Coordinates of C-alpha atoms in Angstrom, one line a residue:
M1253 CA 130.2 10.2 40.5
N1254 CA 127.0 12.3 40.2
R1255 CA 126.8 15.9 41.4
E1256 CA 123.9 18.0 42.6
D1257 CA 123.0 21.4 41.4
N1258 CA 125.4 22.9 44.0
G1259 CA 128.3 21.0 42.7
L1260 CA 128.7 18.4 45.6
E1261 CA 129.2 14.8 44.5
L1262 CA 126.7 12.1 45.7
T1263 CA 126.0 8.5 45.4
A1264 CA 122.8 8.2 43.0
P1265 CA 121.3 5.6 40.7
S1266 CA 121.5 8.0 37.7
A1267 CA 121.9 11.6 36.6
E1268 CA 118.1 11.7 36.2
S1269 CA 117.8 10.9 40.0
V1270 CA 120.0 13.6 40.8
G1271 CA 117.8 16.2 39.1
R1272 CA 114.9 14.7 41.0
L1273 CA 116.6 15.1 44.2
D1274 CA 117.5 18.8 43.4
R1275 CA 113.7 19.2 42.8
A1276 CA 112.9 17.7 45.9
L1277 CA 115.4 20.1 47.7
D1278 CA 113.6 23.0 46.0
G1279 CA 110.2 21.8 47.4
L1280 CA 111.8 21.5 51.0
L1281 CA 112.9 25.1 50.8
H1282 CA 109.6 26.3 49.5
F1283 CA 107.7 24.0 52.1
R1284 CA 105.6 22.5 49.2
D1285 CA 103.2 19.8 50.3
D1286 CA 104.5 17.5 47.3
M1287 CA 108.3 18.0 48.1
L1288 CA 108.8 14.1 48.3
D1289 CA 107.2 13.4 45.1
P1290 CA 110.3 13.7 42.9
I1291 CA 112.3 11.2 44.8
R1292 CA 109.3 8.9 46.1
P1293 CA 110.3 6.2 43.2
F1294 CA 113.6 5.8 45.0
L1295 CA 112.3 5.3 48.7
D1296 CA 110.7 2.0 48.5
G1297 CA 112.6 0.2 45.8
E1298 CA 116.1 -1.4 45.4
A1299 CA 117.9 1.6 44.1
F1300 CA 120.7 2.8 46.4
F1301 CA 120.3 6.6 46.9
P1302 CA 121.5 7.5 50.5
L1303 CA 120.6 11.3 50.4
A1304 CA 117.1 10.5 49.2
K1305 CA 116.6 8.1 51.9
A1306 CA 118.1 10.6 54.5
F1307 CA 115.7 13.1 53.1
D1308 CA 112.6 11.0 53.7
A1309 CA 113.8 10.0 57.3
Y1310 CA 114.5 13.7 58.1
L1311 CA 111.0 14.6 57.3
A1312 CA 109.6 11.9 59.4
G1313 CA 111.7 13.0 62.3
L1314 CA 110.6 16.6 61.9
S1315 CA 106.9 15.7 62.0
T1316 CA 107.2 15.6 65.9
E1317 CA 104.9 12.5 65.8
A1318 CA 106.0 9.3 67.6
E1319 CA 104.1 6.8 65.3
P1320 CA 105.5 7.9 61.8
V1321 CA 108.9 8.3 63.5
A1322 CA 108.8 4.7 64.9
A1323 CA 107.9 3.3 61.5
K1324 CA 110.7 5.2 59.6
R1325 CA 113.0 4.3 62.2
R1326 CA 112.5 0.5 61.5
A1327 CA 112.9 0.9 57.8
F1328 CA 115.7 3.3 58.0
A1329 CA 117.7 0.9 60.3
G1330 CA 117.6 -1.7 57.5
F1331 CA 119.0 0.8 55.1
R1332 CA 121.7 1.8 57.3
R1333 CA 122.9 -1.9 57.4
Q1334 CA 122.8 -2.0 53.7
A1335 CA 124.7 1.4 53.5
A1336 CA 127.4 -0.1 55.8
R1337 CA 128.5 -2.3 53.0
H1338 CA 129.3 0.7 50.8
R1339 CA 132.2 3.2 51.0
L1340 CA 130.2 6.3 51.1
P1341 CA 131.6 9.8 50.9
E1342 CA 131.9 11.5 54.1
R1343 CA 129.0 13.9 53.6
E1344 CA 126.6 11.0 53.0
R1345 CA 127.8 9.1 55.9
R1346 CA 127.2 12.1 58.2
H1347 CA 123.8 12.6 56.7
L1348 CA 122.6 8.9 57.4
N1349 CA 124.1 9.4 61.0
A1350 CA 122.3 12.8 61.5
A1351 CA 118.9 11.3 60.1
W1352 CA 119.3 8.2 62.6
R1353 CA 119.8 10.5 65.5
L1354 CA 116.8 12.6 64.6
L1355 CA 114.7 9.2 64.4
T1356 CA 116.0 8.2 67.8
G1357 CA 115.0 11.5 69.5
D1358 CA 118.5 12.9 69.8
L1359 CA 117.8 16.3 68.6
S1360 CA 120.9 17.9 70.0
G1361 CA 123.1 15.3 68.4
T1362 CA 121.3 15.8 65.1
A1363 CA 121.9 19.6 65.3
R1364 CA 125.6 19.0 66.0
E1365 CA 126.1 16.5 63.3
L1366 CA 124.4 18.8 60.6
A1367 CA 126.5 21.7 62.0
G1368 CA 129.6 19.6 61.2
I1369 CA 128.3 19.0 57.6
S1370 CA 127.5 22.6 57.0
Q1371 CA 131.2 23.6 58.2
R1372 CA 132.7 21.1 55.9
F1373 CA 130.2 21.6 53.0
P1374 CA 128.7 25.0 53.1
Q1375 CA 126.7 24.4 49.9
D1376 CA 124.9 21.5 51.3
V1377 CA 121.2 22.8 51.3
L1378 CA 119.8 19.7 52.9
A1379 CA 121.9 20.1 56.0
L1380 CA 121.1 23.8 56.3
A1381 CA 117.5 23.3 55.7
V1382 CA 116.9 20.5 58.1
G1383 CA 119.4 22.1 60.7
H1384 CA 117.4 25.1 60.7
Q1385 CA 114.3 23.1 61.6
V1386 CA 116.0 21.2 64.3
D1387 CA 117.2 24.3 65.9
F1388 CA 113.7 25.5 65.8
L1389 CA 112.4 22.3 67.6
L1390 CA 115.2 23.0 70.1
G1391 CA 114.2 26.6 70.6
D1392 CA 117.7 27.5 70.1
A1393 CA 117.4 31.0 68.6
V1394 CA 121.1 31.8 68.4
T1395 CA 121.9 28.7 66.4
L1396 CA 118.8 29.1 64.3
R1397 CA 120.4 32.5 63.2
D1398 CA 124.0 31.6 63.2
R1399 CA 123.8 28.1 61.3
V1400 CA 122.6 30.1 58.2
G1401 CA 124.4 33.3 58.8
A1402 CA 127.8 31.2 58.8
V1403 CA 127.4 30.0 55.3
L1404 CA 125.7 33.1 53.7
P1405 CA 128.9 34.7 52.6
T1406 CA 129.8 31.7 50.5
W1407 CA 126.6 31.8 48.5
P1408 CA 126.5 33.9 45.5
R1409 CA 123.4 36.3 45.4
D1410 CA 122.3 35.1 42.0
D1411 CA 122.0 31.5 43.2
P1412 CA 118.2 30.5 42.9
R1413 CA 118.2 29.2 46.4
Y1414 CA 119.9 32.2 48.0
P1415 CA 116.4 33.8 48.7
S1416 CA 115.4 30.8 50.7
L1417 CA 118.5 30.8 52.8
L1418 CA 118.1 34.8 53.4
G1419 CA 114.5 33.9 54.6
M1420 CA 115.8 31.4 57.0
Y1421 CA 118.4 33.8 58.3
A1422 CA 115.6 36.4 58.5
F1423 CA 113.7 34.1 60.8
G1424 CA 116.8 33.4 63.0
L1425 CA 117.4 37.2 63.4
E1426 CA 113.6 37.7 64.4
E1427 CA 113.8 34.9 67.0
S1428 CA 117.0 36.4 68.3
G1429 CA 115.5 39.9 68.6
H1430 CA 116.9 41.7 65.5
W1431 CA 113.5 42.7 64.4
E1432 CA 114.3 45.5 62.0
Y1433 CA 117.1 43.6 60.2
A1434 CA 114.9 40.5 60.1
E1435 CA 112.2 42.5 58.5
D1436 CA 114.7 44.0 55.9
L1437 CA 116.1 40.7 55.0
G1438 CA 112.8 38.9 55.0
M1439 CA 111.2 41.4 52.5
E1440 CA 114.3 41.3 50.3
A1441 CA 114.1 37.4 50.2
A1442 CA 110.3 37.6 49.4
D1443 CA 111.0 40.2 46.7
L1444 CA 113.8 38.0 45.2
D1445 CA 111.7 34.9 45.1
A1446 CA 108.0 35.4 45.4
E1447 CA 107.4 31.8 46.7
A1448 CA 109.9 32.2 49.5
V1449 CA 107.2 31.4 52.0
W1450 CA 109.7 31.0 55.0
A1451 CA 110.7 34.7 54.3
I1452 CA 107.1 35.8 54.3
H1453 CA 106.7 33.9 57.7
A1454 CA 109.7 35.6 59.1
V1455 CA 108.3 39.0 58.4
A1456 CA 104.9 38.0 59.9
H1457 CA 106.8 36.9 63.0
V1458 CA 108.3 40.4 63.2
H1459 CA 105.0 42.1 63.1
E1460 CA 103.6 39.7 65.8
M1461 CA 106.6 40.5 68.1
R1462 CA 106.1 44.3 67.6
A1463 CA 102.3 44.0 67.9
R1464 CA 101.9 45.5 64.5
F1465 CA 98.9 43.7 63.7
D1466 CA 97.7 46.1 61.1
R1467 CA 100.8 45.9 59.2
G1468 CA 101.2 42.4 59.6
A1469 CA 97.6 41.6 58.2
E1470 CA 98.6 43.9 55.2
W1471 CA 101.8 41.9 54.6
L1472 CA 100.0 38.6 54.5
T1473 CA 97.2 40.1 52.2
A1474 CA 99.7 41.4 49.9
R1475 CA 101.6 38.1 49.7
R1476 CA 98.6 35.8 49.8
R1477 CA 99.0 34.4 46.2
A1478 CA 102.5 33.1 47.4
W1479 CA 101.5 31.4 50.7
D1480 CA 97.8 30.6 50.4
T1481 CA 98.6 27.5 48.2
A1482 CA 99.7 23.9 48.6
N1483 CA 102.5 24.4 51.1
R1484 CA 103.1 23.3 54.6
L1485 CA 103.0 26.9 56.0
R1486 CA 99.5 27.7 54.7
G1487 CA 97.8 26.8 58.0
H1488 CA 100.4 28.4 60.1
L1489 CA 100.3 31.8 58.2
S1490 CA 96.5 31.7 58.6
W1491 CA 97.1 31.3 62.3
H1492 CA 99.2 34.6 62.2
N1493 CA 96.3 36.3 60.5
G1494 CA 94.3 35.0 63.5
L1495 CA 96.7 36.5 66.0
Y1496 CA 96.3 39.8 64.3
L1497 CA 92.7 39.8 64.4
L1498 CA 92.7 38.9 68.1
E1499 CA 95.1 41.6 68.9
A1500 CA 92.6 44.0 67.4
G1501 CA 89.8 42.4 69.3
D1502 CA 87.8 41.2 66.3
V1503 CA 86.7 38.0 67.9
D1504 CA 84.0 37.3 65.5
A1505 CA 86.6 37.3 62.7
V1506 CA 89.0 35.2 64.6
L1507 CA 86.2 32.5 65.0
L1508 CA 85.3 32.7 61.3
L1509 CA 89.1 32.3 60.4
Y1510 CA 89.4 29.2 62.7
D1511 CA 86.2 27.6 61.0
R1512 CA 87.3 28.3 57.5
T1513 CA 91.1 27.4 57.9
L1514 CA 92.3 25.8 61.1
R1515 CA 89.7 23.3 62.4
P1516 CA 90.7 19.6 62.2
G1517 CA 90.0 18.2 58.7
I1518 CA 90.3 21.5 56.9
A1519 CA 93.7 22.2 58.0
G1520 CA 94.8 18.6 58.5
N1521 CA 95.2 16.3 61.3
A1522 CA 99.0 16.4 61.6
A1523 CA 100.6 17.7 64.9
Q1524 CA 101.9 20.9 63.3
D1525 CA 98.4 21.7 61.9
L1526 CA 96.7 21.1 65.3
V1527 CA 99.1 23.2 67.0
N1528 CA 98.0 26.1 65.1
G1529 CA 94.1 25.7 65.9
S1530 CA 94.6 24.6 69.5
S1531 CA 96.7 27.6 70.4
L1532 CA 94.3 30.1 68.7
L1533 CA 91.2 28.5 70.6
W1534 CA 93.1 28.7 73.9
R1535 CA 93.8 32.3 73.4
L1536 CA 90.0 33.0 72.8
H1537 CA 89.4 30.7 75.9
L1538 CA 91.8 33.0 78.0
E1539 CA 89.7 36.0 76.7
G1540 CA 86.6 34.5 78.1
V1541 CA 85.1 33.9 74.6
D1542 CA 82.7 31.1 74.2
V1543 CA 84.0 28.9 71.4
G1544 CA 81.2 26.3 71.5
E1545 CA 82.2 22.7 71.0
R1546 CA 85.3 23.7 68.9
F1547 CA 87.7 22.2 71.4
V1548 CA 86.2 18.8 71.1
P1549 CA 87.5 17.7 67.8
Q1550 CA 90.8 19.3 68.4
A1551 CA 91.2 17.1 71.5
R1552 CA 89.9 14.0 69.6
A1553 CA 92.5 14.6 66.9
W1554 CA 95.3 15.1 69.4
S1555 CA 94.7 11.8 71.1
P1556 CA 96.3 9.3 68.8
L1557 CA 99.2 11.6 68.2
V1558 CA 100.1 11.9 72.0
H1559 CA 99.5 8.3 72.9
E1560 CA 103.1 7.8 73.2
A1561 CA 105.5 10.4 74.6
W1562 CA 107.7 12.1 72.0
C1563 CA 107.3 15.8 71.8
A1564 CA 106.5 17.9 75.0
F1565 CA 105.4 20.9 72.9
N1566 CA 102.5 18.6 71.3
D1567 CA 101.7 17.5 74.8
M1568 CA 101.0 21.0 75.9
H1569 CA 98.6 21.6 73.1
A1570 CA 96.9 18.3 73.6
V1571 CA 96.1 19.2 77.2
M1572 CA 95.1 22.6 76.5
C1573 CA 92.5 21.2 74.2
H1574 CA 91.4 18.6 76.7
V1575 CA 90.9 21.3 79.4
G1576 CA 89.2 23.6 77.0
S1577 CA 86.7 20.8 76.0
G1578 CA 86.0 20.2 79.9
D1579 CA 87.5 16.8 79.9
L1580 CA 90.0 17.4 82.8
R1581 CA 90.2 13.7 83.4
A1582 CA 91.8 13.1 79.9
A1583 CA 94.1 16.0 80.6
A1584 CA 95.1 14.5 84.1
A1585 CA 95.6 11.1 82.4
L1586 CA 98.0 12.5 79.9
I1587 CA 100.0 14.2 82.6
A1588 CA 100.2 11.0 84.6
D1589 CA 101.6 9.1 81.6
R1590 CA 104.3 11.8 81.1
E1591 CA 105.2 11.6 84.8
A1592 CA 105.7 7.9 84.3
Y1593 CA 107.7 8.6 81.2
V1594 CA 110.1 11.0 82.9
R1595 CA 110.5 8.4 85.8
D1596 CA 111.0 5.3 83.6
G1597 CA 112.0 6.7 80.2
P1598 CA 115.2 6.5 78.4
A1599 CA 117.8 8.8 80.0
G1600 CA 119.7 11.3 77.9
L1601 CA 117.0 12.2 75.3
D1602 CA 116.2 15.9 74.9
N1603 CA 112.4 15.2 75.3
V1604 CA 112.8 13.5 78.6
A1605 CA 114.5 16.5 80.1
V1606 CA 112.3 19.0 78.5
T1607 CA 109.2 17.1 79.7
A1608 CA 110.6 17.0 83.2
E1609 CA 111.7 20.5 83.4
L1610 CA 109.0 22.3 81.3
G1611 CA 106.4 20.0 79.8
L1612 CA 105.0 18.8 83.2
P1613 CA 104.9 22.2 84.6
V1614 CA 103.2 23.7 81.7
T1615 CA 100.6 20.9 81.3
R1616 CA 99.9 20.9 85.1
A1617 CA 99.3 24.7 84.9
F1618 CA 96.8 24.3 82.0
L1619 CA 94.9 21.7 84.1
A1620 CA 95.0 24.1 87.1
F1621 CA 93.7 26.8 84.9
G1622 CA 90.8 24.6 84.0
R1623 CA 90.2 23.9 87.7
G1624 CA 90.3 27.7 88.6
A1625 CA 93.3 27.3 90.6
H1626 CA 94.9 30.3 89.4
D1627 CA 97.5 30.7 92.4
E1628 CA 98.7 27.2 91.4
V1629 CA 99.2 28.4 87.6
L1630 CA 101.2 31.2 88.8
E1631 CA 103.5 29.0 91.2
L1632 CA 104.0 26.5 88.2
L1633 CA 104.8 28.9 85.4
Y1634 CA 106.3 32.1 87.0
P1635 CA 109.6 30.6 87.8
I1636 CA 110.1 29.0 84.5
R1637 CA 108.7 31.6 82.1
R1638 CA 112.3 32.7 80.9
D1639 CA 113.3 29.0 80.3
L1640 CA 110.2 28.2 78.1
R1641 CA 112.3 28.6 74.7
R1642 CA 113.7 25.0 75.4
C1643 CA 110.3 23.5 74.7
G1644 CA 110.8 24.5 71.1
G1645 CA 108.7 26.6 68.7
S1646 CA 108.7 30.3 68.2
H1647 CA 108.3 33.2 70.7
A1648 CA 104.8 33.8 69.0
Q1649 CA 103.8 30.1 69.7
R1650 CA 105.2 30.0 73.2
D1651 CA 103.3 33.3 73.9
V1652 CA 100.2 31.4 74.8
I1653 CA 102.0 30.0 77.8
H1654 CA 103.0 33.6 78.9
Q1655 CA 99.2 34.7 78.3
T1656 CA 98.0 31.9 80.5
L1657 CA 100.2 33.2 83.3
I1658 CA 99.2 36.7 82.9
E1659 CA 95.6 35.9 82.8
S1660 CA 96.0 33.6 86.0
A1661 CA 97.8 36.4 87.8
V1662 CA 94.9 38.7 87.2
R1663 CA 92.4 36.5 88.0
A1664 CA 94.1 35.4 91.4
G1665 CA 94.4 38.9 92.3
R1666 CA 98.2 38.6 92.4
L1667 CA 98.6 42.1 91.3
D1668 CA 102.3 42.4 92.0
A1669 CA 103.2 39.5 89.7
A1670 CA 100.6 40.9 87.1
R1671 CA 102.2 44.2 87.0
V1672 CA 105.7 42.7 86.4
L1673 CA 104.4 40.4 83.7
I1674 CA 102.2 43.1 81.8
G1675 CA 105.2 45.5 82.3
E1676 CA 107.6 43.2 80.5
R1677 CA 105.0 42.7 77.8
L1678 CA 104.3 46.3 77.2
A1679 CA 108.1 47.2 77.1
I1680 CA 108.5 44.8 74.2
R1681 CA 105.0 45.6 72.7
P1682 CA 104.0 49.1 73.6
D1683 CA 101.3 49.2 70.8
S1684 CA 99.6 46.0 71.9
P1685 CA 95.9 46.5 72.5
F1686 CA 95.8 43.0 73.9
T1687 CA 98.3 43.9 76.6
W1688 CA 96.7 47.3 77.3
R1689 CA 93.4 45.4 77.9
W1690 CA 95.1 43.3 80.6
H1691 CA 96.6 46.4 82.1
A1692 CA 93.1 47.9 82.4
R1693 CA 91.8 45.0 84.2
A1694 CA 94.9 44.8 86.6
A1695 CA 94.6 48.6 87.3
L1696 CA 90.8 48.3 88.0
A1697 CA 91.5 45.3 90.3
D1698 CA 94.3 47.3 92.0
G1699 CA 91.5 50.1 92.9
D1700 CA 92.8 52.7 90.4
P1701 CA 89.9 53.3 88.0
E1702 CA 91.5 56.3 86.4
R1703 CA 94.5 54.3 85.3
A1704 CA 92.3 51.6 84.1
A1705 CA 90.2 54.0 82.1
Q1706 CA 93.4 55.3 80.4
A1707 CA 94.6 51.9 79.6
R1708 CA 91.2 50.9 78.1
R1709 CA 91.3 54.1 76.0
R1710 CA 94.7 53.3 74.8
A1711 CA 93.8 49.9 73.8
E1712 CA 90.7 51.3 71.9
D1713 CA 92.8 53.8 70.1
L1714 CA 95.4 51.3 69.1
A1715 CA 92.7 48.7 67.9
A1716 CA 91.1 51.2 65.8
R1717 CA 94.2 51.2 63.5
F1718 CA 92.9 47.9 62.2
G1719 CA 90.9 48.0 59.0
S1720 CA 87.3 47.1 58.5
T1721 CA 87.7 44.3 56.0
S1722 CA 88.4 41.7 58.9
A1723 CA 85.0 42.5 60.4
T1724 CA 83.3 41.3 57.1
G1725 CA 85.3 38.2 56.7
E1726 CA 86.9 39.4 53.6
G1727 CA 90.3 38.2 52.8
I1728 CA 90.5 36.0 55.9
G1729 CA 92.7 33.0 55.7

């Protein structure tokens, strides 16, 4: 019987193949683009390597795209039949079961199965890393935190993978609202392992949640050599830079960043790449910025990825791009398809329920925004605004929906609702010039020019904290 670096037994063709799996796991923890390369020789051949097959299946399932999931599901079904003829150890059997659940869209079942593996085998880094990402897709901030926190005491601090786990825990802390602790642990993890990009990402989220856009930009600039490389978080961390620039009101720099790093073809055309650029463009759209034809290639890139219902979070971003490009007919067609999916789709899947309860109201709200029906946006989004976590993603990613709600409340003259929404936001982000600008508009609409002027000055004073390097385009990425 072979053993991984963490001492756990596994079924593998050779000791050399085990070393390859360990390198792939390190790539997974560091989000490297080539994480599958070490085990690729064992994925299509006759070698019997259950954890390598599970690893490959997990990555397809985490893609959030229906087509690669369906292709992998067909191939993995054959491997499961082959594996059933073997007496596999408990851990490997459970991984194959968890991977199958993920490929069939049972995110909740996947999360439970992986939690069971971690409870029995706390050193199993594959179960921890994949479980953490599934918790993220479910929007389950508490489990995102506690899945990793429960095993951290069993890991020695000198283990080379410990910083990656610490970074995962830091992100769970951030999403759970423990911002100071998250920042401390994220910085510690990045100091222990300069390539711990998930830890860098966790600290970037802390700065976003606190509207500390100046410190966030400084943090990403200082760590650029670690994240601005061949890893799957590169585009997402560029997106965070874009949020900091937008908070500061530097629209020209945001557009420059988008063109250099986030447009389709540059950032890639995978769903997780398109989410970044789509969201940033929509935020600019909410601000009344003319983004030219930039929405059009985004919408075109989304079309084949949302041809089949699979991920409500992706649907939301596809619809916002159709609306942003002016193609309201395409947006309406996608919504109608999802209405049929909810009516006729397989019962019990996470995405069916999320689409029905959140995906459809949000996409309908984006379409209503495009039609100028801002009262309708308010009616659709206001009642569900505290349930949006269930559509997955992070607080920062879901914030685009909250921003749409606030913008519509202001435009519709629904000032009581606008006051509540802006107040909720300022209570968390008192140093947000973005929110103070909203406050100024709402105050002016409410017939209080003095309060509006005070809010504008507050926004200007806060935005002035941002350095001048962004305006020249230096260091943008």
